[in-house]
Short mmCIF file of C-alpha atoms and ligand atoms in Angstrom, two decimals:
data_model
loop_
_atom_site.label_atom_id
_atom_site.label_comp_id
_atom_site.label_asym_id
_atom_site.label_seq_id
_atom_site.Cartn_x
_atom_site.Cartn_y
_atom_site.Cartn_z
CA UNK A 1 17.10 2.57 22.81
CA UNK A 2 16.42 4.16 19.89
CA UNK A 3 18.31 7.60 20.78
CA UNK A 4 16.68 10.53 19.74
CA UNK A 5 13.59 8.88 17.97
CA UNK A 6 10.49 9.05 19.71
CA UNK A 7 6.96 7.40 18.70
CA UNK A 8 3.96 8.45 19.16
CA UNK A 9 0.69 6.34 18.01
CA UNK A 10 -1.32 8.39 15.12
CA UNK A 11 -3.54 4.97 14.33
CA UNK A 12 -3.83 1.94 16.67
CA UNK A 13 -3.80 -1.70 15.87
CA UNK A 14 -7.29 -2.43 16.94
CA UNK A 15 -8.43 0.76 14.83
CA UNK A 16 -6.54 -1.22 12.23
CA UNK A 17 -8.26 -3.59 12.42
CA UNK A 18 -11.60 -2.32 12.14
CA UNK A 19 -10.41 -0.26 9.24
CA UNK A 20 -9.36 -3.74 6.89
CA UNK A 21 -12.24 -5.81 7.97
CA UNK A 22 -13.97 -2.88 6.30
CA UNK A 23 -11.81 -2.01 2.80
CA UNK A 24 -12.45 -5.96 2.35
CA UNK A 25 -15.79 -5.68 2.56
CA UNK A 26 -15.70 -2.69 0.02
CA UNK A 27 -13.06 -4.52 -2.47
CA UNK A 28 -15.13 -8.18 -2.10
CA UNK A 29 -18.58 -6.86 -3.05
CA UNK A 30 -16.99 -4.83 -6.10
CA UNK A 31 -15.00 -7.59 -7.09
CA UNK A 32 -17.42 -10.87 -6.16
CA UNK A 33 -17.46 -14.08 -8.20
CA UNK A 34 -14.42 -12.13 -9.74
CA UNK A 35 -10.28 -13.41 -10.13
CA UNK A 36 -8.48 -10.51 -8.85
CA UNK A 37 -5.48 -10.07 -8.43
CA UNK A 38 -3.62 -8.36 -5.90
CA UNK A 39 -0.30 -6.95 -6.74
CA UNK A 40 1.75 -5.83 -3.48
CA UNK A 41 4.21 -3.39 -3.47
CA UNK A 42 7.06 -3.91 -1.73
CA UNK A 43 8.53 -3.74 0.90
CA UNK A 44 5.72 -1.59 3.19
CA UNK A 45 2.73 -2.80 2.13
CA UNK A 46 3.49 -6.39 3.03
CA UNK A 47 2.17 -6.65 6.37
CA UNK A 48 -0.99 -4.55 4.99
CA UNK A 49 -1.41 -6.71 2.15
CA UNK A 50 -1.34 -9.75 4.70
CA UNK A 51 -4.81 -8.56 6.81
CA UNK A 52 -5.94 -7.71 3.72
CA UNK A 53 -5.93 -10.71 1.52
CA UNK A 54 -6.80 -12.83 5.09
CA UNK A 55 -9.31 -10.73 5.54
CA UNK A 56 -10.64 -11.23 1.81
CA UNK A 57 -10.55 -14.72 2.25
CA UNK A 58 -13.65 -14.88 3.90
CA UNK A 59 -15.72 -13.60 0.50
CA UNK A 60 -16.71 -15.02 -2.59
CA UNK A 61 -13.73 -13.47 -4.67
CA UNK A 62 -10.83 -16.11 -6.29
CA UNK A 63 -7.56 -14.12 -4.98
CA UNK A 64 -3.51 -14.25 -7.00
CA UNK A 65 -1.00 -12.48 -5.20
CA UNK A 66 2.12 -11.20 -6.19
CA UNK A 67 4.75 -8.56 -6.28
CA UNK A 68 6.52 -5.70 -7.18
CA UNK A 69 9.62 -3.90 -5.93
CA UNK A 70 9.78 -0.37 -6.56
CA UNK A 71 12.62 2.09 -5.26
CA UNK A 72 11.64 5.67 -4.95
CA UNK A 73 13.26 6.64 -1.18
CA UNK A 74 16.59 6.51 0.28
CA UNK A 75 17.24 5.67 3.64
CA UNK A 76 15.88 8.95 4.66
CA UNK A 77 12.73 10.58 4.75
CA UNK A 78 12.53 12.69 1.70
CA UNK A 79 11.03 11.03 -1.57
CA UNK A 80 13.64 11.23 -4.61
CA UNK A 81 10.45 11.44 -6.68
CA UNK A 82 11.83 8.93 -9.16
CA UNK A 83 10.34 5.88 -9.22
CA UNK A 84 12.56 3.01 -10.35
CA UNK A 85 11.37 -0.76 -11.04
CA UNK A 86 13.43 -3.27 -8.97
CA UNK A 87 11.54 -6.27 -9.58
CA UNK A 88 8.38 -6.98 -11.30
CA UNK A 89 5.53 -9.25 -11.03
CA UNK A 90 6.23 -12.67 -12.15
CA UNK A 91 2.29 -13.54 -12.94
CA UNK A 92 0.75 -12.27 -16.20
CA UNK A 93 -1.76 -9.31 -15.85
CA UNK A 94 -3.05 -9.59 -19.34
CA UNK A 95 -7.00 -9.65 -19.04
CA UNK A 96 -7.03 -9.68 -15.02
CA UNK A 97 -8.72 -7.43 -12.47
CA UNK A 98 -5.51 -5.75 -10.63
CA UNK A 99 -5.73 -3.68 -7.66
CA UNK A 100 -2.45 -2.67 -6.64
CA UNK A 101 -1.97 -2.17 -2.77
CA UNK A 102 0.95 -0.04 -0.80
CA UNK A 103 1.50 1.06 2.40
CA UNK A 104 1.13 4.74 1.85
CA UNK A 105 0.07 6.95 -0.62
CA UNK A 106 2.16 10.03 -0.41
CA UNK A 107 3.55 12.46 -3.59
CA UNK A 108 1.82 9.90 -5.97
CA UNK A 109 4.33 9.27 -8.04
CA UNK A 110 5.11 5.66 -7.06
CA UNK A 111 1.02 4.53 -7.26
CA UNK A 112 1.34 6.52 -11.11
CA UNK A 113 4.42 5.04 -12.47
CA UNK A 114 2.81 1.56 -11.16
CA UNK A 115 -0.44 2.30 -12.90
CA UNK A 116 1.21 3.03 -16.05
CA UNK A 117 3.34 0.00 -16.03
CA UNK A 118 0.66 -2.22 -15.54
CA UNK A 119 -1.42 -0.80 -17.95
CA UNK A 120 0.77 -1.51 -20.82
CA UNK A 121 0.41 -4.80 -20.00
CA UNK A 122 -3.71 -4.76 -21.02
CA UNK A 123 -5.15 -5.53 -17.87
CA UNK A 124 -8.78 -6.09 -17.60
CA UNK A 125 -9.09 -3.59 -14.91
CA UNK A 126 -6.78 -1.58 -12.75
CA UNK A 127 -6.87 -0.48 -8.82
CA UNK A 128 -5.48 0.84 -6.34
CA UNK A 129 -5.94 0.59 -2.44
CA UNK A 130 -3.61 1.54 0.21
CA UNK A 131 -3.25 1.89 3.85
CA UNK A 132 -2.81 5.44 4.35
CA UNK A 133 -2.68 8.47 2.29
CA UNK A 134 -1.25 12.00 2.50
CA UNK A 135 -3.42 13.89 0.37
CA UNK A 136 -1.43 17.47 1.28
CA UNK A 137 1.47 15.63 -0.77
CA UNK A 138 0.38 14.89 -3.71
CA UNK A 139 2.15 15.68 -6.70
CA UNK A 140 0.97 13.12 -9.20
CA UNK A 141 -2.09 13.56 -10.19
CA UNK A 142 -3.53 9.84 -8.67
CA UNK A 143 -6.35 9.24 -6.63
CA UNK A 144 -6.59 5.67 -5.20
CA UNK A 145 -9.80 3.82 -5.50
CA UNK A 146 -9.87 2.04 -1.42
CA UNK A 147 -8.13 4.20 1.47
CA UNK A 148 -7.86 2.96 4.80
CA UNK A 149 -6.76 6.34 6.55
CA UNK A 150 -6.24 9.69 5.86
CA UNK A 151 -3.60 11.71 7.11
CA UNK A 152 -1.04 14.90 7.80
CA UNK A 153 1.80 15.34 6.09
CA UNK A 154 3.55 13.66 9.04
CA UNK A 155 6.53 10.94 8.88
CA UNK A 156 4.82 7.68 10.04
CA UNK A 157 6.30 4.10 10.54
CA UNK A 158 4.89 0.86 11.88
CA UNK A 159 2.34 -1.56 10.41
CA UNK A 160 5.00 -2.17 7.71
CA UNK A 161 6.46 1.19 7.58
CA UNK A 162 10.06 1.78 7.86
CA UNK A 163 12.47 4.64 8.92
CA UNK A 164 16.60 3.20 7.60
CA UNK A 165 14.56 -0.83 7.62
CA UNK A 166 12.91 0.26 11.19
CA UNK A 167 10.04 0.03 12.88
CA UNK A 168 7.89 -2.42 10.60
CA UNK A 169 7.21 -4.79 12.96
CA UNK A 170 5.11 -2.40 15.13
CA UNK A 171 1.30 -2.98 15.06
CA UNK A 172 0.30 0.77 15.55
CA UNK A 173 1.29 2.76 13.27
CA UNK A 174 3.69 6.55 14.37
CA UNK A 175 4.45 9.51 14.12
CA UNK A 176 8.27 9.43 14.18
CA UNK A 177 10.10 12.52 15.46
P1 5GP B 1 4.94 8.66 -3.36
O1 5GP B 1 5.82 7.82 -4.32
O2 5GP B 1 3.72 8.50 -2.80
O3 5GP B 1 5.51 10.07 -3.03
O4 5GP B 1 5.76 7.09 -1.62
C1 5GP B 1 4.96 6.06 -1.91
C2 5GP B 1 6.51 5.61 -0.92
O5 5GP B 1 6.95 6.46 -0.50
C3 5GP B 1 5.35 5.14 0.11
O6 5GP B 1 5.26 3.41 -0.56
C4 5GP B 1 6.40 4.71 1.12
O7 5GP B 1 7.36 3.57 1.08
C5 5GP B 1 6.94 5.93 1.12
N1 5GP B 1 6.32 6.80 1.73
C6 5GP B 1 6.03 7.87 1.66
N2 5GP B 1 5.57 8.72 3.16
C7 5GP B 1 5.84 8.00 4.14
C8 5GP B 1 5.80 7.67 5.65
O8 5GP B 1 5.27 8.81 5.88
N3 5GP B 1 6.52 6.58 6.13
C9 5GP B 1 7.50 6.01 5.48
N4 5GP B 1 7.75 5.00 6.25
N5 5GP B 1 6.93 5.77 3.73
C10 5GP B 1 6.39 6.95 3.62
MG1 MG B 2 6.68 1.91 -0.36
#
């Protein structure tokens, strides 16, 4: 069905579930009693973000959820390295605690761009949370405050991550080859 495309599981659904629960404990401890505005980066973050906010629901913090869309990839597996804003947040970030949520931190150009962009609107604080971190591929000088899993330099799909729009619905994170 997938032609020559092969998928090999890297992180299972069960591992993801446990890690998201741990991340939400960490996040809730930091923002306890506060209002936190989650800014998800579309499209890749949608499943991770949905799981994360439902875990955060059990803790003592108030959430606001909004999204941005940043374009940096074509339909291939090589980054263009130059992020462009396609869709802005619709809620004012000024004076709020902001947590940027993305699927994966790769070269870091996307998160670097979003941090610079949102900083200009004077949030009270600005942190980032990514499901995956390919530390070996970093070009920009950025780190995420919350990381689900550190992974090697492989192209992954599933759990919201796509290849040419496909495979986002797969519950595991798999290596594509
Ligand atoms: P960066 O700007 O950090 O290089 O890349 C961030 C974006 O590139 C991610 O939000 C994601 O959309 C895409 N990306 C980076 N690595 C992968 C990968 O292994 N698989 C998929 N599907 N997307 C990736
Ligand atoms: Mg993305």
